[in-house]
mmCIF file of C-alpha atoms in Angstrom:
data_model
loop_
_atom_site.group_PDB
_atom_site.id
_atom_site.type_symbol
_atom_site.label_atom_id
_atom_site.label_comp_id
_atom_site.label_asym_id
_atom_site.label_seq_id
_atom_site.Cartn_x
_atom_site.Cartn_y
_atom_site.Cartn_z
ATOM 1 C CA MET A 1 10.573 -10.399 11.185
ATOM 2 C CA GLN A 2 7.682 -8.774 10.297
ATOM 3 C CA SER A 3 5.264 -9.291 13.217
ATOM 4 C CA THR A 4 7.603 -9.108 15.286
ATOM 5 C CA LEU A 5 9.317 -5.450 14.537
ATOM 6 C CA ILE A 6 5.218 -4.873 13.986
ATOM 7 C CA GLU A 7 4.541 -6.204 17.915
ATOM 8 C CA ALA A 8 7.074 -3.779 18.608
ATOM 9 C CA LEU A 9 6.592 -0.680 16.906
ATOM 10 C CA HIS A 10 2.530 -1.356 18.611
ATOM 11 C CA ARG A 11 4.457 -1.318 22.035
ATOM 12 C CA SER A 12 6.500 1.920 21.182
ATOM 13 C CA GLU A 13 4.119 3.805 18.951
ATOM 14 C CA GLY A 14 0.659 1.998 19.710
ATOM 15 C CA VAL A 15 -0.541 4.990 22.411
ATOM 16 C CA ARG A 16 1.303 7.947 20.815
ATOM 17 C CA LEU A 17 -0.422 6.713 17.500
ATOM 18 C CA ARG A 18 -3.552 6.040 18.889
ATOM 19 C CA ARG A 19 -3.478 10.110 19.990
ATOM 20 C CA PHE A 20 -2.309 11.143 16.867
ATOM 21 C CA LEU A 21 -5.318 9.378 15.184
ATOM 22 C CA MET A 22 -7.434 10.511 17.623
ATOM 23 C CA ARG A 23 -6.602 13.612 16.626
ATOM 24 C CA LEU A 24 -6.464 13.726 13.129
ATOM 25 C CA LEU A 25 -10.029 12.001 13.371
ATOM 26 C CA GLY A 26 -11.872 13.730 16.550
ATOM 27 C CA SER A 27 -13.770 10.509 17.231
ATOM 28 C CA ALA A 28 -12.285 7.369 19.246
ATOM 29 C CA ASP A 29 -14.599 4.672 16.696
ATOM 30 C CA ALA A 30 -12.763 6.138 13.789
ATOM 31 C CA ALA A 31 -9.089 6.597 15.335
ATOM 32 C CA ALA A 32 -9.865 2.594 16.615
ATOM 33 C CA ASP A 33 -11.247 1.737 12.889
ATOM 34 C CA ALA A 34 -8.061 3.926 11.478
ATOM 35 C CA HIS A 35 -5.299 2.665 13.937
ATOM 36 C CA GLN A 36 -6.312 -1.200 13.170
ATOM 37 C CA GLU A 37 -5.839 -0.297 9.467
ATOM 38 C CA THR A 38 -2.951 1.327 9.740
ATOM 39 C CA TYR A 39 -1.182 -1.803 11.245
ATOM 40 C CA LEU A 40 -2.676 -3.670 8.476
ATOM 41 C CA ARG A 41 -1.282 -1.324 6.170
ATOM 42 C CA MET A 42 2.034 -2.179 7.484
ATOM 43 C CA LEU A 43 2.187 -5.471 7.548
ATOM 44 C CA GLY A 44 1.196 -5.471 3.260
ATOM 45 C CA ALA A 45 4.435 -3.346 3.477
ATOM 46 C CA LEU A 46 6.366 -4.942 5.420
ATOM 47 C CA SER A 47 6.273 -8.147 3.140
ATOM 48 C CA ARG A 48 7.319 -6.717 0.088
ATOM 49 C CA THR A 49 10.123 -4.000 1.158
ATOM 50 C CA PRO A 50 12.274 -2.973 4.019
ATOM 51 C CA ILE A 51 12.053 0.144 5.829
ATOM 52 C CA GLU A 52 14.057 2.151 7.150
ATOM 53 C CA HIS A 53 12.739 3.941 9.439
ATOM 54 C CA PRO A 54 9.246 1.638 10.877
ATOM 55 C CA SER A 55 8.012 4.329 13.259
ATOM 56 C CA ALA A 56 8.002 7.105 10.787
ATOM 57 C CA PHE A 57 6.346 4.808 7.871
ATOM 58 C CA LEU A 58 4.145 4.339 10.400
ATOM 59 C CA PHE A 59 3.057 7.303 11.090
ATOM 60 C CA GLN A 60 2.926 8.443 7.534
ATOM 61 C CA VAL A 61 1.291 5.085 7.357
ATOM 62 C CA ALA A 62 -1.290 6.646 9.559
ATOM 63 C CA ASN A 63 -1.972 9.964 7.847
ATOM 64 C CA ASN A 64 -2.541 8.378 4.579
ATOM 65 C CA VAL A 65 -5.388 6.872 6.284
ATOM 66 C CA ALA A 66 -6.635 8.880 8.113
ATOM 67 C CA LEU A 67 -7.210 11.300 4.979
ATOM 68 C CA ARG A 68 -8.833 8.717 2.890
ATOM 69 C CA MET A 69 -11.038 7.879 5.552
ATOM 70 C CA ARG A 70 -11.985 12.122 5.995
ATOM 71 C CA ASN A 71 -11.704 11.886 2.469
ATOM 72 C CA ARG A 72 -14.886 9.696 2.293
ATOM 73 C CA GLN A 73 -17.019 11.335 4.777
ATOM 74 C CA ARG A 74 -16.789 13.900 3.285
ATOM 75 C CA LEU A 75 -17.709 12.040 0.366
ATOM 76 C CA GLU A 76 -20.527 10.349 1.765
ATOM 77 C CA GLY A 77 -21.385 13.482 3.331
ATOM 78 C CA THR A 78 -21.955 15.520 -0.074
ATOM 79 C CA LEU A 79 -23.780 12.319 -1.642
ATOM 80 C CA PHE A 80 -25.997 11.667 1.280
ATOM 81 C CA ARG A 81 -26.522 15.385 3.053
ATOM 82 C CA THR A 82 -29.066 14.999 6.048
ATOM 83 C CA MET A 83 -31.749 16.468 5.236
ATOM 84 C CA THR A 84 -33.352 19.680 7.524
ATOM 85 C CA ASP A 85 -36.873 19.064 9.770
ATOM 86 C CA THR A 86 -37.906 21.873 6.794
ATOM 87 C CA ASP A 87 -36.824 20.040 3.834
ATOM 88 C CA LEU A 88 -38.452 16.498 5.034
ATOM 89 C CA ALA A 89 -41.716 18.814 6.078
ATOM 90 C CA GLU A 90 -41.589 19.975 2.407
ATOM 91 C CA ILE A 91 -41.475 16.000 1.658
ATOM 92 C CA ALA A 92 -43.817 14.736 3.216
ATOM 93 C CA ASP A 93 -46.089 18.135 3.507
ATOM 94 C CA GLY A 94 -49.609 16.299 2.094
ATOM 95 C CA TYR A 95 -50.368 19.807 1.145
ATOM 96 C CA ALA A 96 -47.402 20.501 -1.266
ATOM 97 C CA LEU A 97 -48.379 21.011 -5.199
ATOM 98 C CA PRO A 98 -49.274 17.697 -6.529
ATOM 99 C CA GLU A 99 -46.156 17.902 -9.159
ATOM 100 C CA ARG A 100 -43.813 17.662 -6.424
ATOM 101 C CA GLN A 101 -45.201 15.204 -5.254
ATOM 102 C CA VAL A 102 -45.404 12.791 -8.442
ATOM 103 C CA ILE A 103 -41.300 14.884 -8.934
ATOM 104 C CA ALA A 104 -40.525 13.201 -5.272
ATOM 105 C CA ARG A 105 -41.999 10.088 -6.368
ATOM 106 C CA GLN A 106 -40.931 9.460 -8.936
ATOM 107 C CA GLU A 107 -37.414 10.411 -7.537
ATOM 108 C CA LEU A 108 -37.375 7.777 -4.663
ATOM 109 C CA ARG A 109 -37.947 5.062 -7.022
ATOM 110 C CA ARG A 110 -35.318 6.309 -9.322
ATOM 111 C CA LEU A 111 -33.014 5.732 -6.524
ATOM 112 C CA ALA A 112 -34.676 2.115 -5.634
ATOM 113 C CA ALA A 113 -34.089 1.352 -9.215
ATOM 114 C CA ALA A 114 -30.896 2.726 -8.384
ATOM 115 C CA ILE A 115 -29.611 0.248 -5.629
ATOM 116 C CA ASP A 116 -31.676 -2.542 -7.297
ATOM 117 C CA ALA A 117 -29.056 -2.226 -10.045
ATOM 118 C CA LEU A 118 -26.179 -2.838 -7.799
ATOM 119 C CA PRO A 119 -24.376 -6.231 -8.074
ATOM 120 C CA PRO A 120 -25.442 -8.129 -4.557
ATOM 121 C CA ARG A 121 -22.986 -7.910 -2.577
ATOM 122 C CA CYS A 122 -22.523 -4.276 -3.275
ATOM 123 C CA ARG A 123 -25.783 -3.773 -2.759
ATOM 124 C CA GLU A 124 -26.286 -5.485 0.612
ATOM 125 C CA VAL A 125 -22.628 -3.901 2.359
ATOM 126 C CA PHE A 126 -24.802 -0.306 1.225
ATOM 127 C CA LEU A 127 -28.017 -1.196 3.129
ATOM 128 C CA LEU A 128 -26.164 -2.436 5.798
ATOM 129 C CA VAL A 129 -24.443 0.872 6.448
ATOM 130 C CA ARG A 130 -27.042 2.877 5.168
ATOM 131 C CA PHE A 131 -29.973 1.792 6.034
ATOM 132 C CA GLU A 132 -29.296 -0.348 9.200
ATOM 133 C CA ASN A 133 -26.523 2.328 10.366
ATOM 134 C CA LEU A 134 -23.486 -0.174 11.351
ATOM 135 C CA SER A 135 -20.169 0.640 10.941
ATOM 136 C CA ASN A 136 -18.095 -0.377 8.371
ATOM 137 C CA GLY A 137 -16.422 -3.162 10.553
ATOM 138 C CA ASP A 138 -19.161 -4.386 11.647
ATOM 139 C CA VAL A 139 -20.462 -5.191 8.371
ATOM 140 C CA ALA A 140 -16.619 -6.529 7.435
ATOM 141 C CA ALA A 141 -17.904 -9.125 10.437
ATOM 142 C CA ARG A 142 -20.900 -9.958 9.579
ATOM 143 C CA LEU A 143 -19.755 -10.743 5.512
ATOM 144 C CA GLY A 144 -17.232 -11.826 5.980
ATOM 145 C CA ILE A 145 -14.683 -10.098 4.118
ATOM 146 C CA SER A 146 -12.187 -6.564 4.420
ATOM 147 C CA ARG A 147 -13.534 -3.130 5.836
ATOM 148 C CA ASN A 148 -11.876 -1.678 2.046
ATOM 149 C CA MET A 149 -13.897 -4.347 0.706
ATOM 150 C CA VAL A 150 -16.692 -3.013 2.427
ATOM 151 C CA GLU A 151 -15.405 0.748 1.748
ATOM 152 C CA LYS A 152 -14.983 0.121 -1.839
ATOM 153 C CA HIS A 153 -18.246 -1.782 -2.405
ATOM 154 C CA LEU A 154 -19.781 1.744 -0.243
ATOM 155 C CA ILE A 155 -17.926 4.219 -2.846
ATOM 156 C CA LYS A 156 -18.329 1.960 -5.372
ATOM 157 C CA ALA A 157 -22.554 2.046 -4.681
ATOM 158 C CA LEU A 158 -22.257 5.784 -3.470
ATOM 159 C CA LEU A 159 -20.670 7.124 -6.885
ATOM 160 C CA HIS A 160 -23.668 5.354 -8.929
ATOM 161 C CA CYS A 161 -26.342 6.257 -7.427
ATOM 162 C CA ARG A 162 -25.423 9.894 -8.038
ATOM 163 C CA ARG A 163 -24.849 8.535 -11.384
ATOM 164 C CA CYS A 164 -28.357 8.180 -11.436
ATOM 165 C CA CYS A 165 -29.369 11.218 -9.701
ATOM 166 C CA HIS A 166 -27.303 13.401 -11.845
ATOM 167 C CA ASP A 167 -29.392 11.071 -15.060
ATOM 168 C CA TRP A 168 -32.782 12.585 -13.259
ATOM 169 C CA VAL A 169 -32.136 16.556 -13.642
#
């Protein structure tokens, strides 16, 4: 019953849903990920309760998924902001004050220690996403876990590193 309803929704609303998610997220990759996550959540919801207006519910779920993805991206952006060339030059400058060089090395050691302190799976997800630049979907496929679990591990790692950064100050 649920799978036939999902198939019918996908046939009737799939294109509209993709356009809707593309408008909300601004990226074809993010929209594709959200599209898949939306249908997975719909399957879960349908197994727990009957839904009176499946199409409206589908778009509400999609909106929630997109909102969650945008919030996660914003959180990641604040935790790991992109450094400008000036920031990098200042760090790498051989003529920088010796104190700043020592402080930068200490901060890097602390960050490395914070990453090492993560649980193994959490650390593995974090390193694959942050240092190998794999998408959450690619990491999920490689590790044989759900995208949702990848996101949970990533958020846990980011919050842990942020806590460690605030402890340094």
